Amino acid sequence: MKVLVSFFAVLVLALVAYAGVEAANLQYLFGVIIPYAAFVTFLAGVVFRILKWGSSPVPFRIPTTCGQQKTLPWIKSSKLENPSGLLGVIARMALEVLFFRSLFRNLRTQLSDGPRLAYGEAKWLWLAGLAFHWSFLIILLRHLRFFMEKVPLPITMIEALDSFLQLGAPLLYMTDVVLLLAVTYLFIRRVGIPQLRYISLINDYFPLFLILGIAVTGVLMRYFFKVDVVGAKMLAMSLISLKPALPEVQIGALFYTHLFLLSVLFAYFPFSKLTHMAGVFLSPTRNMANNSRAKRHVNPWNYPVHVHTYQEYEDDFREKMKGAGLPVEKE
Amino acid sequence: MAKLPNPEELSKIDYAPPSKGWMDTPTEFKPGMFCHGSKPKSLETLEFPNPREWRPADVDWKLPENWKQILLEGIADRLKKYRSFRLFMDICVRCGACADKCHFFIGTGDPKNMPVLRAELIRSVYRKEFTIAGKIFGKMAGARELTVDVLKEWWYYFFQCTECRRCSVFCPYGIDQAEITIIGRELLNLLGLNIEWIAGPAANCYMKGNHLGLEPHTIVGNLEYILDDIETVTGKKIKPTFNRKGAEILFVTPSGDLFADPGTYTAMGYLMLFEELGLDYTWSTYASEGGNFGFFTTNELAKRLNSKIYAEAKRLGVKYIIGGECGHMWRVIHQYMDTWNGPADFLEVPKSPITGTVFENAKASKMIHIAEFTADLMKNGKLKLDPSRNDHLKVTWHDSCNTARGMGILEEPRYVLKNVVNHFHEMPEDTIREKTFCCGSGSGLNASEDMDLRMKGGFPRANAVKFVHDHYGVNMLANICAIDRASLPPLMDYWVPGVKVAGLHELVANALIMKGEKERTTDLRGEPLPGKEQKEESA
């Protein structure tokens, strides 16, 4: 049910854009107004979200320690898994953000007769996640060529690397294939594993289908139903230079569908779980050094509390204390 | 109390989720899976809201009329106070990596024990009340109304989480269910919805200085029994001091160590070690609790209970503090104490009077772990040890959740252990160190009325012990946690009969050769030492 709702939502969105351009000539709406609106929503939304997170303090130093602490000099501490200073934290975060370190630990717990619990390797989620995020990033970077008069060298290099298999014409980008496979795997995993299906929400299926929709329309445009690339670049250039103008040529409805789905993704981003992209940097269990005994951490809202003082305690038990030979402050 | 099923029945676990969605599956309060409700007296002592007689199994929880408003304001308040909470409400992608990492999920198969879903219990309400998407799309966006049934579900499942942080190790964003449970329990406490096994000890600790409610003269009395036992084993009469001003070191340990075995054997260990070193230290009857059941209640109560340690150190004028073996105590000491009740500028940076080692790692909080202290002694060759006295023991090491994942004290106790025993075998690597499994009874769940829950939650830990028991004949499970010492013995008896439980310093003291001691024939438990069985009989 949740799968179908998400699937049809994305399908309807795609059809709206396709029909809007094909039948109603709404190129300006789908090519200019909506992309601008989506981008503004994305930027403002993400900034708002980060400020909102940032406005809540981190009252306690609560890193999740995943290795040996730094104590005695002859005990080797785990600088990456249990950093004691800023450098270690930066390295830990880099591993986390670039290589999904924590997900790499993933295990599969299995119960067999005996009873016996066994813990097996489970790296597929990590691999698919990594493949998905990295190909998405590379694809985004490749798209920068549409926004620049002269394509800079790094982007040309990325393109060359991405297509080094030299297959087909136009050349096949590996990231296109990898992204499609990874997203498909993530989807199959979500519906195929009973526990995962049980916890999944529309909030999980919808972005998957949306990204799949963007990828599929992109692939269709590049490899199968050609659109006018020069026209697309002219539109992109006009958007980025804040002088929006539709090109003379017809780019093709597929392009507008692609752009519209991307716009939806951008606009949806700040209101969804996709904000994990920004949130991971703020996670206090990962981005703090484990040095709370060596360096004082201040809680900005720390306030005085009602305590049971020693004097009150001694008042309660003075005779018993004296009887047991314990020293007292007041005889 | 419900009869506990046998291990064979209990290990038949159905992991298939129900066909209906979780929001439509009402919570069933199963006997043996939850604890008694807090008593009015305990809440009154702690100055907590809504003290009354109530039973979790009852339909009517006697909530205040505006309970919903209290909770929603409570959530709003905590969203402003804790970045962790706000972030963890927003960024979970439900990848499911945490699901089968939780000992309660592994042991029960109940999908609401998957950390992700336990968090969704509260996240769904957060969406409804605090997000635009949730307000507009409702259930479609995974949002739901806060009702009494939802509240009961929270209570049931936030007291089926031991705040062990194992899920957090595997989460790609470091989402920590412990943090969510801690805040969830804080919210429940706004309505007087604690369990008595936490509220009672916390009230004891507030008034009497320790969870067990030992009054000053009882502490002295209990320790005297322990000292008599030491004399029987070693022939040495030790005379520790209490509440002594001017001592160099204040020693604080969980009160469980003074109360029942095997904790008392650990206490014997501390006493014998300090005696042998001639350490200038004192016990306190006011700050007679290292543990902190306030931590399982509210941040504020945790701070109130913890305040006694620094206050007493200041009153007595000691230089620094050594802490005994306890799990959550050390999460609190390590990650919270200085922030709550510091700065401890009236103390000095801990320096071992025996080795001269300065503990730079504790230069702000001025409190060191006894395993750090002892490891340093051993590294510097300051102790005479005869590990063969532990030769009747085949030992494995249980890393406690809090010390492993909220501190990282992994090697110090292993170093100490390897110096005092000859037979040491690690459990499988995915069940130790940062991936260690909880005893199933942490965070105040070690009551007697929730044995089903404890045996289920402790199943993964026990199963790993069983592995080394079967393969290497391991018969002793060593650890540095008082809750472990209280809760692992019944867990072992249930799943792995034949394995006993010991604190680290019990094994240290077994091996420790003391000046002027008599020839030992038994270990601290009165069991004959290897090779001394004959003598024992003929004597």
GROMACS .gro file of C-alpha atoms in nm, chain B residues 29 81 156 228 248 366 420 491 509:
model
    9
  360PHE     CA    1   0.138  -0.596   2.883
  412LYS     CA    2   1.762   2.159   2.535
  487TYR     CA    3   0.630  -0.057   2.814
  559ASP     CA    4   3.628  -1.084   5.896
  579GLU     CA    5   4.451   1.168   5.028
  697LYS     CA    6   3.987   1.441   3.914
  751VAL     CA    7   4.624  -1.231   3.766
  822LEU     CA    8   2.141  -1.531   3.383
  840ALA     CA    9   4.301  -1.007   4.542
   0.00000   0.00000   0.00000
